[in-house]
Amino acid sequence: MKLICIGRNYTEHIEELNNEKPEEPVVFLKPDTAILLKKQPFFIPDFSDDVHYEVEVLVKINRVGKHIDRKFAHKYYEEIGLGIDFTARDLQAKLKSKGLPWEKAKSFDGAAVVGDWMPVGDIENVDDINFSLKKNDFIVQNGNTSHMLWKIDELIEYVSKYFTLKIGDIIFTGTPSGVGKVIANDKLKGFIENKELFSITVK
């Protein structure tokens, strides 16, 4: 399985990082080794002094598809989740400044938190999902999928032009504003509406 991640999908997050608004989705991949094992803490890697959390709504693909039309995209997922795209921001900035790919800053071991899953049937509208991240019991990120530049079904259509989607693939749909640095002993909890979908400790 693969992790397909979307960057710059919320306007306020684009602005907080002083990035340009893209004309089409920004796509990058994480390997399955990036997934943080269940009930394990997140260890800040020794190659970064500035690791940021980025909470994101996740979509789990349930069938094989290629060149999926948007109107059929909803048939390719039955579960919605929540996770974190950890980013070594200092390393990312260094790589970007040289025009280099930034997978090393996004795809290292443990850089992808995948929380619990919810049936799509439990969600009234996937384009209107409230989600949030608490750090040490304070809300640091608050988002709604209605603010996405490209909605879930649009992302599936777009991504499937380039990659065959397979059962178990996960799409990270982008993060809202409010990203920030983690330090040792931080506790991070993610919520869709009022339902907690993950809880991790930083080491």
PDB file of N, CA and C in Angstrom, residues 81-153:
ATOM      1  N   GLY A  81     -10.747   8.740   7.955  1.00  0.00           N
ATOM      2  CA  GLY A  81      -9.962   8.745   9.189  1.00  0.00           C
ATOM      3  C   GLY A  81      -9.282  10.083   9.410  1.00  0.00           C
ATOM      4  N   LEU A  82      -8.359  10.077  10.358  1.00  0.00           N
ATOM      5  CA  LEU A  82      -7.620  11.281  10.704  1.00  0.00           C
ATOM      6  C   LEU A  82      -6.187  10.880  11.008  1.00  0.00           C
ATOM      7  N   GLY A  83      -5.253  11.727  10.664  1.00  0.00           N
ATOM      8  CA  GLY A  83      -3.854  11.411  10.920  1.00  0.00           C
ATOM      9  C   GLY A  83      -3.002  12.659  10.991  1.00  0.00           C
ATOM     10  N   ILE A  84      -1.698  12.442  11.102  1.00  0.00           N
ATOM     11  CA  ILE A  84      -0.736  13.543  11.123  1.00  0.00           C
ATOM     12  C   ILE A  84       0.333  13.291  10.064  1.00  0.00           C
ATOM     13  N   ASP A  85       0.616  14.332   9.312  1.00  0.00           N
ATOM     14  CA  ASP A  85       1.757  14.350   8.403  1.00  0.00           C
ATOM     15  C   ASP A  85       2.859  15.127   9.120  1.00  0.00           C
ATOM     16  N   PHE A  86       3.762  14.406   9.790  1.00  0.00           N
ATOM     17  CA  PHE A  86       4.883  15.076  10.456  1.00  0.00           C
ATOM     18  C   PHE A  86       5.882  15.564   9.404  1.00  0.00           C
ATOM     19  N   THR A  87       6.400  16.762   9.631  1.00  0.00           N
ATOM     20  CA  THR A  87       7.303  17.389   8.660  1.00  0.00           C
ATOM     21  C   THR A  87       8.514  17.974   9.367  1.00  0.00           C
ATOM     22  N   ALA A  88       9.691  17.573   8.921  1.00  0.00           N
ATOM     23  CA  ALA A  88      10.932  18.188   9.418  1.00  0.00           C
ATOM     24  C   ALA A  88      11.096  19.510   8.656  1.00  0.00           C
ATOM     25  N   ARG A  89      10.542  20.577   9.230  1.00  0.00           N
ATOM     26  CA  ARG A  89      10.417  21.838   8.494  1.00  0.00           C
ATOM     27  C   ARG A  89      11.774  22.442   8.142  1.00  0.00           C
ATOM     28  N   ASP A  90      12.754  22.299   9.026  1.00  0.00           N
ATOM     29  CA  ASP A  90      14.079  22.845   8.732  1.00  0.00           C
ATOM     30  C   ASP A  90      14.731  22.116   7.560  1.00  0.00           C
ATOM     31  N   LEU A  91      14.617  20.789   7.547  1.00  0.00           N
ATOM     32  CA  LEU A  91      15.167  20.008   6.452  1.00  0.00           C
ATOM     33  C   LEU A  91      14.403  20.283   5.159  1.00  0.00           C
ATOM     34  N   GLN A  92      13.094  20.400   5.261  1.00  0.00           N
ATOM     35  CA  GLN A  92      12.291  20.705   4.080  1.00  0.00           C
ATOM     36  C   GLN A  92      12.718  22.038   3.454  1.00  0.00           C
ATOM     37  N   ALA A  93      12.886  23.062   4.294  1.00  0.00           N
ATOM     38  CA  ALA A  93      13.280  24.381   3.791  1.00  0.00           C
ATOM     39  C   ALA A  93      14.642  24.319   3.095  1.00  0.00           C
ATOM     40  N   LYS A  94      15.552  23.558   3.665  1.00  0.00           N
ATOM     41  CA  LYS A  94      16.882  23.424   3.084  1.00  0.00           C
ATOM     42  C   LYS A  94      16.808  22.753   1.713  1.00  0.00           C
ATOM     43  N   LEU A  95      16.027  21.682   1.619  1.00  0.00           N
ATOM     44  CA  LEU A  95      15.894  20.965   0.354  1.00  0.00           C
ATOM     45  C   LEU A  95      15.192  21.816  -0.701  1.00  0.00           C
ATOM     46  N   LYS A  96      14.114  22.510  -0.273  1.00  0.00           N
ATOM     47  CA  LYS A  96      13.377  23.358  -1.219  1.00  0.00           C
ATOM     48  C   LYS A  96      14.259  24.476  -1.756  1.00  0.00           C
ATOM     49  N   SER A  97      15.111  25.024  -0.906  1.00  0.00           N
ATOM     50  CA  SER A  97      15.970  26.137  -1.329  1.00  0.00           C
ATOM     51  C   SER A  97      16.939  25.723  -2.435  1.00  0.00           C
ATOM     52  N   LYS A  98      17.223  24.422  -2.492  1.00  0.00           N
ATOM     53  CA  LYS A  98      18.125  23.901  -3.517  1.00  0.00           C
ATOM     54  C   LYS A  98      17.372  23.284  -4.694  1.00  0.00           C
ATOM     55  N   GLY A  99      16.043  23.391  -4.645  1.00  0.00           N
ATOM     56  CA  GLY A  99      15.231  22.827  -5.713  1.00  0.00           C
ATOM     57  C   GLY A  99      15.185  21.316  -5.707  1.00  0.00           C
ATOM     58  N   LEU A 100      15.436  20.726  -4.537  1.00  0.00           N
ATOM     59  CA  LEU A 100      15.483  19.265  -4.424  1.00  0.00           C
ATOM     60  C   LEU A 100      14.160  18.707  -3.905  1.00  0.00           C
ATOM     61  N   PRO A 101      13.869  17.447  -4.185  1.00  0.00           N
ATOM     62  CA  PRO A 101      12.687  16.803  -3.594  1.00  0.00           C
ATOM     63  C   PRO A 101      12.779  16.826  -2.074  1.00  0.00           C
ATOM     64  N   TRP A 102      11.611  16.858  -1.403  1.00  0.00           N
ATOM     65  CA  TRP A 102      11.657  16.949   0.061  1.00  0.00           C
ATOM     66  C   TRP A 102      11.070  15.738   0.770  1.00  0.00           C
ATOM     67  N   GLU A 103      11.174  14.560   0.127  1.00  0.00           N
ATOM     68  CA  GLU A 103      10.700  13.336   0.798  1.00  0.00           C
ATOM     69  C   GLU A 103      11.420  13.065   2.108  1.00  0.00           C
ATOM     70  N   LYS A 104      12.706  13.392   2.187  1.00  0.00           N
ATOM     71  CA  LYS A 104      13.440  13.126   3.435  1.00  0.00           C
ATOM     72  C   LYS A 104      12.808  13.873   4.610  1.00  0.00           C
ATOM     73  N   ALA A 105      12.180  14.996   4.340  1.00  0.00           N
ATOM     74  CA  ALA A 105      11.562  15.803   5.398  1.00  0.00           C
ATOM     75  C   ALA A 105      10.148  15.359   5.728  1.00  0.00           C
ATOM     76  N   LYS A 106       9.567  14.520   4.869  1.00  0.00           N
ATOM     77  CA  LYS A 106       8.161  14.145   5.021  1.00  0.00           C
ATOM     78  C   LYS A 106       7.946  12.641   5.183  1.00  0.00           C
ATOM     79  N   SER A 107       8.915  11.849   4.773  1.00  0.00           N
ATOM     80  CA  SER A 107       8.672  10.415   4.602  1.00  0.00           C
ATOM     81  C   SER A 107       9.535   9.525   5.483  1.00  0.00           C
ATOM     82  N   PHE A 108      10.167  10.126   6.482  1.00  0.00           N
ATOM     83  CA  PHE A 108      11.010   9.335   7.383  1.00  0.00           C
ATOM     84  C   PHE A 108      10.150   8.401   8.252  1.00  0.00           C
ATOM     85  N   ASP A 109      10.795   7.431   8.871  1.00  0.00           N
ATOM     86  CA  ASP A 109      10.069   6.464   9.708  1.00  0.00           C
ATOM     87  C   ASP A 109       9.269   7.187  10.789  1.00  0.00           C
ATOM     88  N   GLY A 110       8.000   6.834  10.909  1.00  0.00           N
ATOM     89  CA  GLY A 110       7.139   7.422  11.937  1.00  0.00           C
ATOM     90  C   GLY A 110       6.484   8.727  11.550  1.00  0.00           C
ATOM     91  N   ALA A 111       6.727   9.208  10.323  1.00  0.00           N
ATOM     92  CA  ALA A 111       6.237  10.534   9.928  1.00  0.00           C
ATOM     93  C   ALA A 111       4.757  10.569   9.552  1.00  0.00           C
ATOM     94  N   ALA A 112       4.092   9.420   9.587  1.00  0.00           N
ATOM     95  CA  ALA A 112       2.675   9.370   9.220  1.00  0.00           C
ATOM     96  C   ALA A 112       1.874   8.701  10.333  1.00  0.00           C
ATOM     97  N   VAL A 113       1.062   9.474  11.010  1.00  0.00           N
ATOM     98  CA  VAL A 113       0.139   8.917  12.004  1.00  0.00           C
ATOM     99  C   VAL A 113      -1.165   8.570  11.294  1.00  0.00           C
ATOM    100  N   VAL A 114      -1.616   7.341  11.456  1.00  0.00           N
ATOM    101  CA  VAL A 114      -2.904   6.903  10.906  1.00  0.00           C
ATOM    102  C   VAL A 114      -3.775   6.477  12.084  1.00  0.00           C
ATOM    103  N   GLY A 115      -4.813   7.248  12.334  1.00  0.00           N
ATOM    104  CA  GLY A 115      -5.683   6.975  13.472  1.00  0.00           C
ATOM    105  C   GLY A 115      -6.754   5.945  13.149  1.00  0.00           C
ATOM    106  N   ASP A 116      -7.772   5.896  14.002  1.00  0.00           N
ATOM    107  CA  ASP A 116      -8.886   4.977  13.781  1.00  0.00           C
ATOM    108  C   ASP A 116      -9.713   5.431  12.572  1.00  0.00           C
ATOM    109  N   TRP A 117     -10.529   4.509  12.076  1.00  0.00           N
ATOM    110  CA  TRP A 117     -11.352   4.780  10.896  1.00  0.00           C
ATOM    111  C   TRP A 117     -12.825   4.849  11.254  1.00  0.00           C
ATOM    112  N   MET A 118     -13.568   5.651  10.508  1.00  0.00           N
ATOM    113  CA  MET A 118     -15.019   5.780  10.679  1.00  0.00           C
ATOM    114  C   MET A 118     -15.697   5.387   9.365  1.00  0.00           C
ATOM    115  N   PRO A 119     -16.821   4.667   9.429  1.00  0.00           N
ATOM    116  CA  PRO A 119     -17.568   4.386   8.197  1.00  0.00           C
ATOM    117  C   PRO A 119     -18.084   5.691   7.589  1.00  0.00           C
ATOM    118  N   VAL A 120     -18.008   5.782   6.286  1.00  0.00           N
ATOM    119  CA  VAL A 120     -18.530   6.977   5.606  1.00  0.00           C
ATOM    120  C   VAL A 120     -20.004   7.185   5.946  1.00  0.00           C
ATOM    121  N   GLY A 121     -20.723   6.082   6.166  1.00  0.00           N
ATOM    122  CA  GLY A 121     -22.142   6.183   6.510  1.00  0.00           C
ATOM    123  C   GLY A 121     -22.409   6.932   7.802  1.00  0.00           C
ATOM    124  N   ASP A 122     -21.382   7.043   8.666  1.00  0.00           N
ATOM    125  CA  ASP A 122     -21.546   7.785   9.923  1.00  0.00           C
ATOM    126  C   ASP A 122     -21.324   9.286   9.740  1.00  0.00           C
ATOM    127  N   ILE A 123     -20.935   9.673   8.522  1.00  0.00           N
ATOM    128  CA  ILE A 123     -20.631  11.082   8.241  1.00  0.00           C
ATOM    129  C   ILE A 123     -21.683  11.630   7.289  1.00  0.00           C
ATOM    130  N   GLU A 124     -22.309  12.703   7.697  1.00  0.00           N
ATOM    131  CA  GLU A 124     -23.416  13.253   6.907  1.00  0.00           C
ATOM    132  C   GLU A 124     -22.944  13.739   5.543  1.00  0.00           C
ATOM    133  N   ASN A 125     -21.800  14.411   5.517  1.00  0.00           N
ATOM    134  CA  ASN A 125     -21.298  14.983   4.265  1.00  0.00           C
ATOM    135  C   ASN A 125     -19.776  15.043   4.336  1.00  0.00           C
ATOM    136  N   VAL A 126     -19.084  14.285   3.480  1.00  0.00           N
ATOM    137  CA  VAL A 126     -17.619  14.259   3.548  1.00  0.00           C
ATOM    138  C   VAL A 126     -16.997  15.605   3.180  1.00  0.00           C
ATOM    139  N   ASP A 127     -17.790  16.462   2.547  1.00  0.00           N
ATOM    140  CA  ASP A 127     -17.293  17.801   2.198  1.00  0.00           C
ATOM    141  C   ASP A 127     -17.638  18.835   3.274  1.00  0.00           C
ATOM    142  N   ASP A 128     -18.020  18.349   4.445  1.00  0.00           N
ATOM    143  CA  ASP A 128     -18.328  19.245   5.566  1.00  0.00           C
ATOM    144  C   ASP A 128     -17.997  18.540   6.879  1.00  0.00           C
ATOM    145  N   ILE A 129     -16.734  18.112   7.011  1.00  0.00           N
ATOM    146  CA  ILE A 129     -16.277  17.407   8.209  1.00  0.00           C
ATOM    147  C   ILE A 129     -15.485  18.360   9.087  1.00  0.00           C
ATOM    148  N   ASN A 130     -15.917  18.525  10.334  1.00  0.00           N
ATOM    149  CA  ASN A 130     -15.132  19.293  11.302  1.00  0.00           C
ATOM    150  C   ASN A 130     -14.078  18.379  11.917  1.00  0.00           C
ATOM    151  N   PHE A 131     -12.834  18.852  11.959  1.00  0.00           N
ATOM    152  CA  PHE A 131     -11.777  18.063  12.582  1.00  0.00           C
ATOM    153  C   PHE A 131     -10.809  18.992  13.303  1.00  0.00           C
ATOM    154  N   SER A 132     -10.091  18.437  14.275  1.00  0.00           N
ATOM    155  CA  SER A 132      -9.224  19.293  15.089  1.00  0.00           C
ATOM    156  C   SER A 132      -8.076  18.479  15.672  1.00  0.00           C
ATOM    157  N   LEU A 133      -7.045  19.218  16.100  1.00  0.00           N
ATOM    158  CA  LEU A 133      -5.898  18.624  16.775  1.00  0.00           C
ATOM    159  C   LEU A 133      -5.669  19.372  18.082  1.00  0.00           C
ATOM    160  N   LYS A 134      -5.538  18.603  19.160  1.00  0.00           N
ATOM    161  CA  LYS A 134      -5.192  19.183  20.457  1.00  0.00           C
ATOM    162  C   LYS A 134      -3.747  18.839  20.789  1.00  0.00           C
ATOM    163  N   LYS A 135      -3.007  19.835  21.243  1.00  0.00           N
ATOM    164  CA  LYS A 135      -1.661  19.615  21.760  1.00  0.00           C
ATOM    165  C   LYS A 135      -1.676  19.980  23.226  1.00  0.00           C
ATOM    166  N   ASN A 136      -1.434  18.978  24.068  1.00  0.00           N
ATOM    167  CA  ASN A 136      -1.472  19.185  25.525  1.00  0.00           C
ATOM    168  C   ASN A 136      -2.801  19.809  25.951  1.00  0.00           C
ATOM    169  N   ASP A 137      -3.886  19.280  25.351  1.00  0.00           N
ATOM    170  CA  ASP A 137      -5.273  19.640  25.672  1.00  0.00           C
ATOM    171  C   ASP A 137      -5.694  21.022  25.190  1.00  0.00           C
ATOM    172  N   PHE A 138      -4.865  21.683  24.392  1.00  0.00           N
ATOM    173  CA  PHE A 138      -5.254  22.954  23.770  1.00  0.00           C
ATOM    174  C   PHE A 138      -5.433  22.739  22.272  1.00  0.00           C
ATOM    175  N   ILE A 139      -6.510  23.241  21.714  1.00  0.00           N
ATOM    176  CA  ILE A 139      -6.744  23.107  20.278  1.00  0.00           C
ATOM    177  C   ILE A 139      -5.742  23.983  19.523  1.00  0.00           C
ATOM    178  N   VAL A 140      -4.956  23.344  18.647  1.00  0.00           N
ATOM    179  CA  VAL A 140      -3.968  24.082  17.858  1.00  0.00           C
ATOM    180  C   VAL A 140      -4.334  24.124  16.370  1.00  0.00           C
ATOM    181  N   GLN A 141      -5.122  23.151  15.924  1.00  0.00           N
ATOM    182  CA  GLN A 141      -5.618  23.165  14.550  1.00  0.00           C
ATOM    183  C   GLN A 141      -7.095  22.831  14.545  1.00  0.00           C
ATOM    184  N   ASN A 142      -7.831  23.572  13.742  1.00  0.00           N
ATOM    185  CA  ASN A 142      -9.271  23.413  13.626  1.00  0.00           C
ATOM    186  C   ASN A 142      -9.608  23.553  12.154  1.00  0.00           C
ATOM    187  N   GLY A 143     -10.179  22.530  11.543  1.00  0.00           N
ATOM    188  CA  GLY A 143     -10.451  22.609  10.114  1.00  0.00           C
ATOM    189  C   GLY A 143     -11.803  22.047   9.750  1.00  0.00           C
ATOM    190  N   ASN A 144     -12.192  22.307   8.512  1.00  0.00           N
ATOM    191  CA  ASN A 144     -13.410  21.730   7.956  1.00  0.00           C
ATOM    192  C   ASN A 144     -13.135  21.430   6.483  1.00  0.00           C
ATOM    193  N   THR A 145     -13.533  20.247   6.041  1.00  0.00           N
ATOM    194  CA  THR A 145     -13.212  19.840   4.677  1.00  0.00           C
ATOM    195  C   THR A 145     -13.891  20.714   3.625  1.00  0.00           C
ATOM    196  N   SER A 146     -14.864  21.513   4.019  1.00  0.00           N
ATOM    197  CA  SER A 146     -15.483  22.445   3.067  1.00  0.00           C
ATOM    198  C   SER A 146     -14.496  23.513   2.611  1.00  0.00           C
ATOM    199  N   HIS A 147     -13.407  23.701   3.370  1.00  0.00           N
ATOM    200  CA  HIS A 147     -12.408  24.715   3.030  1.00  0.00           C
ATOM    201  C   HIS A 147     -11.294  24.187   2.132  1.00  0.00           C
ATOM    202  N   MET A 148     -11.389  22.913   1.749  1.00  0.00           N
ATOM    203  CA  MET A 148     -10.385  22.357   0.837  1.00  0.00           C
ATOM    204  C   MET A 148     -10.471  23.047  -0.530  1.00  0.00           C
ATOM    205  N   LEU A 149      -9.322  23.297  -1.139  1.00  0.00           N
ATOM    206  CA  LEU A 149      -9.319  23.797  -2.514  1.00  0.00           C
ATOM    207  C   LEU A 149      -9.821  22.712  -3.457  1.00  0.00           C
ATOM    208  N   TRP A 150      -9.397  21.459  -3.191  1.00  0.00           N
ATOM    209  CA  TRP A 150      -9.873  20.306  -3.958  1.00  0.00           C
ATOM    210  C   TRP A 150     -10.482  19.320  -2.985  1.00  0.00           C
ATOM    211  N   LYS A 151     -11.763  18.989  -3.195  1.00  0.00           N
ATOM    212  CA  LYS A 151     -12.481  18.096  -2.306  1.00  0.00           C
ATOM    213  C   LYS A 151     -12.042  16.648  -2.518  1.00  0.00           C
ATOM    214  N   ILE A 152     -12.496  15.774  -1.626  1.00  0.00           N
ATOM    215  CA  ILE A 152     -12.046  14.377  -1.622  1.00  0.00           C
ATOM    216  C   ILE A 152     -12.244  13.703  -2.981  1.00  0.00           C
ATOM    217  N   ASP A 153     -13.440  13.812  -3.544  1.00  0.00           N
ATOM    218  CA  ASP A 153     -13.704  13.122  -4.817  1.00  0.00           C
ATOM    219  C   ASP A 153     -12.878  13.722  -5.960  1.00  0.00           C
TER     220      ASP A 153
END
